[in-house]
Every structure is written in structure tokens, then in C-alpha cells.
mmCIF file of C-alpha atoms in Angstrom:
data_model
loop_
_atom_site.group_PDB
_atom_site.id
_atom_site.type_symbol
_atom_site.label_atom_id
_atom_site.label_comp_id
_atom_site.label_asym_id
_atom_site.label_seq_id
_atom_site.Cartn_x
_atom_site.Cartn_y
_atom_site.Cartn_z
ATOM 1 C CA MET A 1 -19.169 5.371 27.894
ATOM 2 C CA SER A 2 -17.726 4.392 24.506
ATOM 3 C CA ARG A 3 -17.919 1.007 22.866
ATOM 4 C CA GLU A 4 -14.889 -0.663 21.343
ATOM 5 C CA VAL A 5 -14.157 0.287 17.745
ATOM 6 C CA ARG A 6 -13.193 -2.836 15.810
ATOM 7 C CA VAL A 7 -10.923 -1.954 12.901
ATOM 8 C CA ALA A 8 -9.886 -4.477 10.247
ATOM 9 C CA VAL A 9 -6.350 -4.124 8.918
ATOM 10 C CA PHE A 10 -4.977 -6.045 5.937
ATOM 11 C CA ARG A 11 -1.201 -5.481 5.963
ATOM 12 C CA PRO A 12 1.251 -8.327 5.169
ATOM 13 C CA ASP A 13 1.950 -10.644 8.102
ATOM 14 C CA ASP A 14 5.294 -9.189 9.108
ATOM 15 C CA GLU A 15 6.438 -6.146 11.069
ATOM 16 C CA ARG A 16 3.964 -4.008 9.112
ATOM 17 C CA LEU A 17 1.017 -5.907 10.541
ATOM 18 C CA ALA A 18 2.540 -5.923 14.025
ATOM 19 C CA ASN A 19 3.112 -2.157 13.839
ATOM 20 C CA ALA A 20 -0.409 -1.594 12.531
ATOM 21 C CA VAL A 21 -1.910 -3.586 15.395
ATOM 22 C CA GLU A 22 0.215 -1.672 17.906
ATOM 23 C CA LEU A 23 -0.818 1.668 16.407
ATOM 24 C CA LEU A 24 -4.539 0.857 16.402
ATOM 25 C CA ASP A 25 -4.294 -0.353 19.976
ATOM 26 C CA SER A 26 -2.566 2.899 20.982
ATOM 27 C CA LEU A 27 -5.429 4.820 19.358
ATOM 28 C CA GLY A 28 -7.912 3.023 21.589
ATOM 29 C CA ALA A 29 -9.293 0.784 18.838
ATOM 30 C CA THR A 30 -9.580 -3.007 18.757
ATOM 31 C CA PRO A 31 -7.459 -4.282 15.833
ATOM 32 C CA VAL A 32 -8.822 -7.065 13.633
ATOM 33 C CA PRO A 33 -5.688 -8.239 11.763
ATOM 34 C CA ASP A 34 -6.421 -10.151 8.563
ATOM 35 C CA PRO A 35 -3.410 -10.156 6.183
ATOM 36 C CA MET A 36 -4.528 -9.852 2.568
ATOM 37 C CA LEU A 37 -1.047 -9.798 1.036
ATOM 38 C CA ALA A 38 1.946 -12.113 1.118
ATOM 39 C CA VAL A 39 5.314 -11.215 -0.408
ATOM 40 C CA GLU A 40 7.171 -13.611 -2.740
ATOM 41 C CA PRO A 41 10.630 -12.258 -3.742
ATOM 42 C CA THR A 42 11.747 -12.877 -7.334
ATOM 43 C CA GLY A 43 15.485 -12.404 -6.723
ATOM 44 C CA ALA A 44 15.712 -9.898 -9.581
ATOM 45 C CA VAL A 45 17.612 -6.611 -9.290
ATOM 46 C CA PRO A 46 17.638 -3.614 -11.669
ATOM 47 C CA GLY A 47 20.548 -2.614 -13.849
ATOM 48 C CA ASP A 48 22.092 -6.029 -14.448
ATOM 49 C CA ASP A 49 22.876 -5.018 -18.035
ATOM 50 C CA VAL A 50 23.076 -1.214 -18.036
ATOM 51 C CA ARG A 51 23.322 0.982 -14.938
ATOM 52 C CA PRO A 52 20.414 3.439 -14.756
ATOM 53 C CA ASP A 53 20.639 7.227 -14.564
ATOM 54 C CA VAL A 54 17.631 7.311 -12.254
ATOM 55 C CA ALA A 55 16.392 4.572 -9.910
ATOM 56 C CA VAL A 56 12.800 4.626 -8.661
ATOM 57 C CA LEU A 57 11.823 2.614 -5.591
ATOM 58 C CA THR A 58 8.214 2.439 -4.453
ATOM 59 C CA SER A 59 8.175 0.471 -1.198
ATOM 60 C CA LYS A 60 10.090 -0.318 1.980
ATOM 61 C CA THR A 61 9.852 -4.014 1.058
ATOM 62 C CA GLY A 62 11.566 -3.365 -2.266
ATOM 63 C CA VAL A 63 14.374 -1.430 -0.611
ATOM 64 C CA GLU A 64 14.980 -4.202 1.919
ATOM 65 C CA LEU A 65 15.075 -6.900 -0.778
ATOM 66 C CA LEU A 66 17.560 -4.894 -2.840
ATOM 67 C CA ALA A 67 19.757 -4.204 0.171
ATOM 68 C CA GLU A 68 19.761 -7.902 1.074
ATOM 69 C CA ALA A 69 20.817 -8.699 -2.503
ATOM 70 C CA GLY A 70 23.738 -6.272 -2.244
ATOM 71 C CA TRP A 71 22.336 -3.836 -4.806
ATOM 72 C CA SER A 72 22.930 -0.100 -4.519
ATOM 73 C CA PRO A 73 21.932 2.861 -6.691
ATOM 74 C CA GLY A 74 25.560 3.817 -7.287
ATOM 75 C CA GLU A 75 25.739 7.158 -9.091
ATOM 76 C CA ALA A 76 22.083 7.058 -10.113
ATOM 77 C CA THR A 77 19.623 9.651 -8.866
ATOM 78 C CA LEU A 78 17.484 7.835 -6.300
ATOM 79 C CA ALA A 79 13.764 8.653 -6.105
ATOM 80 C CA CYS A 80 11.524 7.094 -3.451
ATOM 81 C CA ILE A 81 7.754 7.230 -3.135
ATOM 82 C CA GLY A 82 6.936 8.164 0.430
ATOM 83 C CA PRO A 83 8.852 8.707 3.666
ATOM 84 C CA LYS A 84 8.898 5.019 4.715
ATOM 85 C CA THR A 85 10.588 3.997 1.475
ATOM 86 C CA ALA A 86 13.040 6.877 1.764
ATOM 87 C CA ALA A 87 13.837 6.057 5.401
ATOM 88 C CA ALA A 88 14.543 2.430 4.510
ATOM 89 C CA ALA A 89 16.828 3.553 1.683
ATOM 90 C CA ARG A 90 18.762 5.823 4.046
ATOM 91 C CA ASP A 91 19.005 2.974 6.556
ATOM 92 C CA ALA A 92 20.612 0.950 3.768
ATOM 93 C CA GLY A 93 23.224 3.660 3.443
ATOM 94 C CA TRP A 94 21.915 5.196 0.220
ATOM 95 C CA THR A 95 21.443 8.868 -0.561
ATOM 96 C CA VAL A 96 17.843 9.715 -1.418
ATOM 97 C CA ASP A 97 17.658 12.522 -3.962
ATOM 98 C CA LEU A 98 13.910 12.888 -4.380
ATOM 99 C CA VAL A 99 10.694 12.209 -2.461
ATOM 100 C CA PRO A 100 7.631 13.680 -4.198
ATOM 101 C CA GLU A 101 5.231 15.887 -2.252
ATOM 102 C CA GLU A 102 2.403 13.560 -3.289
ATOM 103 C CA TYR A 103 3.199 9.956 -2.329
ATOM 104 C CA SER A 104 1.870 8.332 -5.496
ATOM 105 C CA SER A 105 2.868 7.293 -8.996
ATOM 106 C CA SER A 106 1.396 10.471 -10.471
ATOM 107 C CA GLY A 107 3.158 12.546 -7.818
ATOM 108 C CA LEU A 108 6.497 10.979 -8.686
ATOM 109 C CA VAL A 109 5.965 11.484 -12.412
ATOM 110 C CA ALA A 110 5.197 15.158 -11.775
ATOM 111 C CA ALA A 111 8.345 15.510 -9.649
ATOM 112 C CA LEU A 112 10.581 13.896 -12.285
ATOM 113 C CA ASP A 113 8.978 15.457 -15.365
ATOM 114 C CA GLY A 114 11.565 17.586 -17.138
ATOM 115 C CA ASP A 115 14.509 15.725 -15.606
ATOM 116 C CA VAL A 116 14.314 12.294 -17.261
ATOM 117 C CA ASP A 117 14.166 13.038 -20.996
ATOM 118 C CA GLY A 118 16.662 10.727 -22.704
ATOM 119 C CA LYS A 119 17.712 9.077 -19.446
ATOM 120 C CA ARG A 120 17.645 5.429 -18.384
ATOM 121 C CA VAL A 121 15.172 5.033 -15.536
ATOM 122 C CA ALA A 122 14.995 1.826 -13.501
ATOM 123 C CA VAL A 123 11.679 1.207 -11.740
ATOM 124 C CA ALA A 124 11.920 -1.564 -9.151
ATOM 125 C CA ARG A 125 8.712 -2.673 -7.445
ATOM 126 C CA SER A 126 6.069 -5.374 -7.029
ATOM 127 C CA ASP A 127 4.177 -7.101 -9.817
ATOM 128 C CA HIS A 128 1.102 -4.988 -9.036
ATOM 129 C CA GLY A 129 2.578 -1.530 -9.634
ATOM 130 C CA SER A 130 0.474 1.115 -11.345
ATOM 131 C CA GLN A 131 1.059 1.670 -15.065
ATOM 132 C CA VAL A 132 0.617 5.384 -14.395
ATOM 133 C CA LEU A 133 4.258 5.496 -13.315
ATOM 134 C CA ILE A 134 5.672 3.650 -16.327
ATOM 135 C CA GLU A 135 3.553 5.461 -18.895
ATOM 136 C CA GLY A 136 4.115 8.859 -17.291
ATOM 137 C CA LEU A 137 7.892 8.456 -17.278
ATOM 138 C CA ARG A 138 7.907 7.272 -20.895
ATOM 139 C CA ASP A 139 5.750 10.234 -21.892
ATOM 140 C CA ALA A 140 8.396 12.424 -20.207
ATOM 141 C CA GLY A 141 11.011 10.941 -22.555
ATOM 142 C CA ALA A 142 12.589 8.348 -20.269
ATOM 143 C CA ASP A 143 13.926 4.963 -21.317
ATOM 144 C CA VAL A 144 12.141 2.945 -18.624
ATOM 145 C CA ARG A 145 13.262 -0.509 -17.466
ATOM 146 C CA GLU A 146 10.956 -2.169 -14.956
ATOM 147 C CA THR A 147 12.164 -4.849 -12.545
ATOM 148 C CA VAL A 148 9.713 -6.967 -10.571
ATOM 149 C CA LEU A 149 11.315 -7.414 -7.158
ATOM 150 C CA TYR A 150 8.477 -9.389 -5.596
ATOM 151 C CA ARG A 151 5.042 -10.763 -6.281
ATOM 152 C CA LEU A 152 2.028 -10.147 -4.087
ATOM 153 C CA ARG A 153 -0.475 -12.916 -3.513
ATOM 154 C CA SER A 154 -3.389 -13.573 -1.220
ATOM 155 C CA PRO A 155 -2.231 -15.711 1.734
ATOM 156 C CA GLU A 156 -3.990 -18.951 2.536
ATOM 157 C CA GLY A 157 -6.594 -18.686 5.247
ATOM 158 C CA ALA A 158 -7.132 -14.951 4.851
ATOM 159 C CA GLY A 159 -10.646 -13.587 5.084
ATOM 160 C CA GLN A 160 -12.091 -13.968 8.563
ATOM 161 C CA SER A 161 -12.743 -10.222 8.521
ATOM 162 C CA THR A 162 -15.061 -10.692 5.556
ATOM 163 C CA VAL A 163 -17.371 -12.834 7.694
ATOM 164 C CA MET A 164 -17.245 -10.192 10.417
ATOM 165 C CA ALA A 165 -18.084 -7.475 7.906
ATOM 166 C CA ALA A 166 -21.011 -9.521 6.607
ATOM 167 C CA GLY A 167 -22.296 -9.876 10.151
ATOM 168 C CA SER A 168 -21.913 -6.159 10.914
ATOM 169 C CA GLU A 169 -19.175 -6.985 13.447
ATOM 170 C CA LEU A 170 -16.681 -4.489 12.006
ATOM 171 C CA ASP A 171 -16.820 -0.793 12.826
ATOM 172 C CA ALA A 172 -14.082 0.214 10.395
ATOM 173 C CA ALA A 173 -11.595 -1.076 7.831
ATOM 174 C CA CYS A 174 -8.260 0.257 6.515
ATOM 175 C CA PHE A 175 -7.424 -0.615 2.904
ATOM 176 C CA THR A 176 -3.798 0.083 2.007
ATOM 177 C CA SER A 177 -3.850 -0.769 -1.709
ATOM 178 C CA SER A 178 -6.189 -1.701 -4.527
ATOM 179 C CA LEU A 179 -4.982 -5.272 -4.185
ATOM 180 C CA THR A 180 -6.119 -5.484 -0.560
ATOM 181 C CA VAL A 181 -9.599 -4.465 -1.720
ATOM 182 C CA GLU A 182 -9.599 -7.097 -4.470
ATOM 183 C CA ASN A 183 -8.263 -9.852 -2.211
ATOM 184 C CA PHE A 184 -10.793 -8.970 0.503
ATOM 185 C CA LEU A 185 -13.624 -9.381 -1.989
ATOM 186 C CA GLU A 186 -12.173 -12.629 -3.363
ATOM 187 C CA ALA A 187 -11.958 -14.005 0.186
ATOM 188 C CA ALA A 188 -15.544 -12.918 0.797
ATOM 189 C CA ALA A 189 -16.672 -14.641 -2.398
ATOM 190 C CA GLU A 190 -14.904 -17.858 -1.382
ATOM 191 C CA ARG A 191 -16.967 -17.789 1.818
ATOM 192 C CA GLY A 192 -20.178 -16.973 -0.016
ATOM 193 C CA VAL A 193 -20.597 -13.583 1.679
ATOM 194 C CA ARG A 194 -19.351 -11.081 -0.927
ATOM 195 C CA GLY A 195 -22.583 -9.094 -1.164
ATOM 196 C CA GLU A 196 -23.128 -9.144 2.581
ATOM 197 C CA ALA A 197 -19.509 -8.105 3.226
ATOM 198 C CA ILE A 198 -19.814 -5.093 0.917
ATOM 199 C CA ALA A 199 -23.055 -4.110 2.644
ATOM 200 C CA GLY A 200 -21.355 -4.509 6.016
ATOM 201 C CA LEU A 201 -18.462 -2.282 4.980
ATOM 202 C CA ASN A 202 -20.930 0.341 3.832
ATOM 203 C CA ARG A 203 -22.405 0.378 7.318
ATOM 204 C CA ALA A 204 -18.910 0.869 8.772
ATOM 205 C CA VAL A 205 -16.196 3.497 8.312
ATOM 206 C CA VAL A 206 -13.924 2.599 5.404
ATOM 207 C CA GLY A 207 -10.542 4.195 4.852
ATOM 208 C CA ALA A 208 -8.376 4.041 1.708
ATOM 209 C CA ILE A 209 -4.728 5.048 1.746
ATOM 210 C CA GLY A 210 -4.950 7.004 -1.505
ATOM 211 C CA GLU A 211 -7.125 7.931 -4.453
ATOM 212 C CA PRO A 212 -6.324 4.821 -6.569
ATOM 213 C CA THR A 213 -7.386 2.569 -3.680
ATOM 214 C CA ARG A 214 -10.548 4.641 -3.179
ATOM 215 C CA GLN A 215 -11.388 4.331 -6.861
ATOM 216 C CA THR A 216 -10.964 0.552 -6.770
ATOM 217 C CA ALA A 217 -13.251 0.280 -3.751
ATOM 218 C CA ALA A 218 -15.846 2.496 -5.431
ATOM 219 C CA GLU A 219 -15.787 0.341 -8.565
ATOM 220 C CA PHE A 220 -16.867 -2.597 -6.399
ATOM 221 C CA GLY A 221 -19.599 -0.657 -4.646
ATOM 222 C CA ILE A 222 -17.688 0.095 -1.434
ATOM 223 C CA ARG A 223 -18.179 3.608 -0.065
ATOM 224 C CA VAL A 224 -14.951 5.119 1.222
ATOM 225 C CA ASP A 225 -15.321 7.597 4.065
ATOM 226 C CA VAL A 226 -11.670 8.517 4.680
ATOM 227 C CA VAL A 227 -8.700 9.227 2.381
ATOM 228 C CA PRO A 228 -5.853 10.843 4.369
ATOM 229 C CA GLU A 229 -3.924 13.761 2.934
ATOM 230 C CA ASN A 230 -0.661 11.863 3.456
ATOM 231 C CA ALA A 231 -0.552 8.341 2.070
ATOM 232 C CA THR A 232 0.842 6.629 5.177
ATOM 233 C CA PHE A 233 -0.737 3.945 7.323
ATOM 234 C CA GLU A 234 -0.373 6.105 10.411
ATOM 235 C CA ALA A 235 -2.400 8.901 8.813
ATOM 236 C CA LEU A 236 -4.965 6.419 7.517
ATOM 237 C CA ALA A 237 -5.473 4.606 10.810
ATOM 238 C CA THR A 238 -5.655 7.804 12.822
ATOM 239 C CA ALA A 239 -8.244 9.356 10.511
ATOM 240 C CA VAL A 240 -10.329 6.166 10.400
ATOM 241 C CA VAL A 241 -10.414 5.767 14.190
ATOM 242 C CA GLU A 242 -11.254 9.449 14.660
ATOM 243 C CA LYS A 243 -14.090 9.084 12.153
ATOM 244 C CA ALA A 244 -15.421 5.850 13.639
ATOM 245 C CA ALA A 245 -15.119 6.543 17.354
ATOM 246 C CA PRO A 246 -17.777 9.300 17.705
ATOM 247 C CA THR A 247 -20.336 6.976 16.115
ATOM 248 C CA TYR A 248 -20.007 4.547 18.996
ATOM 249 C CA HIS A 249 -20.457 6.797 22.010
ATOM 250 C CA GLU A 250 -23.393 6.047 24.239
#
């Protein structure tokens, strides 16, 4: 007989969290939803002054905010990081010209290198985007204009999972960005259980959606057991549950 596998998930409290909970439940795990991010739109859109030659979008949230604002890429080459971002762009009626094989800032830079020299490149994303993307595109010769579409903050009341981690009540956790790691630890510190929460995570199975998130966790002393080949939540959750479940068979 197998015990329940309790998996903490930190997605924003919208359809992403609902879908994550549904997915974990379908995998036979017990979801522990604890949103570590809240989205605050800025109302800004790229290309107000000069239309870009290339537009880079890094999230489904960014695409949806731009579509709601009536923005479109026009004649610009549209590059999207990851299939979810690309699917949202297509749903908005836009043509997606490029999705890198590696769903990351470095992967996108590699895909665009050689095609952006001397071109205006609009990067539209959150206020916590990696500088790897901006610096890499500039090194490739691009004139980069960054637009902050939304800010990410830690929602009030987040952090119950940190108490569970401290008490060894979590079997696994899925971190989907460096910021979710940082906000988890801030919430743990506010509750006076930061050290215990880190120790609890290190007794559990920890998954990180990509190498940057893994590196952030490692910097804080959190051992990451799972980094999926594809940087999607589905791949992350599936790999984490598969890793955690055998541990809890009796």
C-alpha cells in the first residue's frame, strides 16, 4: 500500500494554480497549493515610440496582458520562450516565428544569435526577468528595449507550506522560478522557521523547473533532486511525483 505524496506547488493563484492542482491530483499526489507569486500589471506595452523588428515574449501572462491591451507584433518577428507562451500568442491571433529548443533566456539568445545584429528588439516581460536575455541580445548586436508588463510580488498570507516543510509534512515541492524559491524562504523567515524549512525540503523531493531555479535553490542550501528536460510545469510535476512516490511505498 502506498502513502499519499504531499506536493507543495507555488504557482500564482489563477488558472495556473488550478491546473497545477488538477494535474497533481491526476498523478495520484496530494497537492499543497501555496501561491508564492501575485501578478500586478503595469499597463505598459512595447513599441510605443518605435516599432520593433523582433518582439520577444517570455510568458503566457505577458501575452494575455498585451492582447487585452490591443497590442500586436505587427510585422515584427515574434519569438516566444516555451510552448505555453507560443500557444497563447497563437490564440491571440499572432504568428509565432521562433520557439527555441531550450526554453530559457540562454536558449532564446542562442536561437536569435546571428539574426538580430543592428535590429530593434523589444523584450516584454515581468520585472524579474533574467539579465542573461538582455545582455546576450546586446552582445549579439541588437538594440534592445525592455518593457515591464507586470510586477511579481509575494501575496499576503502565503507560506503555510513553509510550516509543513519545517515539520516534515511535505514529501515534495515544485519550484517554478527563482522568485518562488526566494519568496518561500522569506515566508519561512517571517514565521521563524527558515532553517527548519530548508532542512525539511532536504528530506523531501525538490523539483526546479530549470537550471537557473536550481542554482538559486542551491545558493540557499536547498538540494534539488529533479530538473526536467523540458521546462514546463507538466514535466516538472510528473518527474517530481515519479521521484517521490517510490519512497513512500510500504
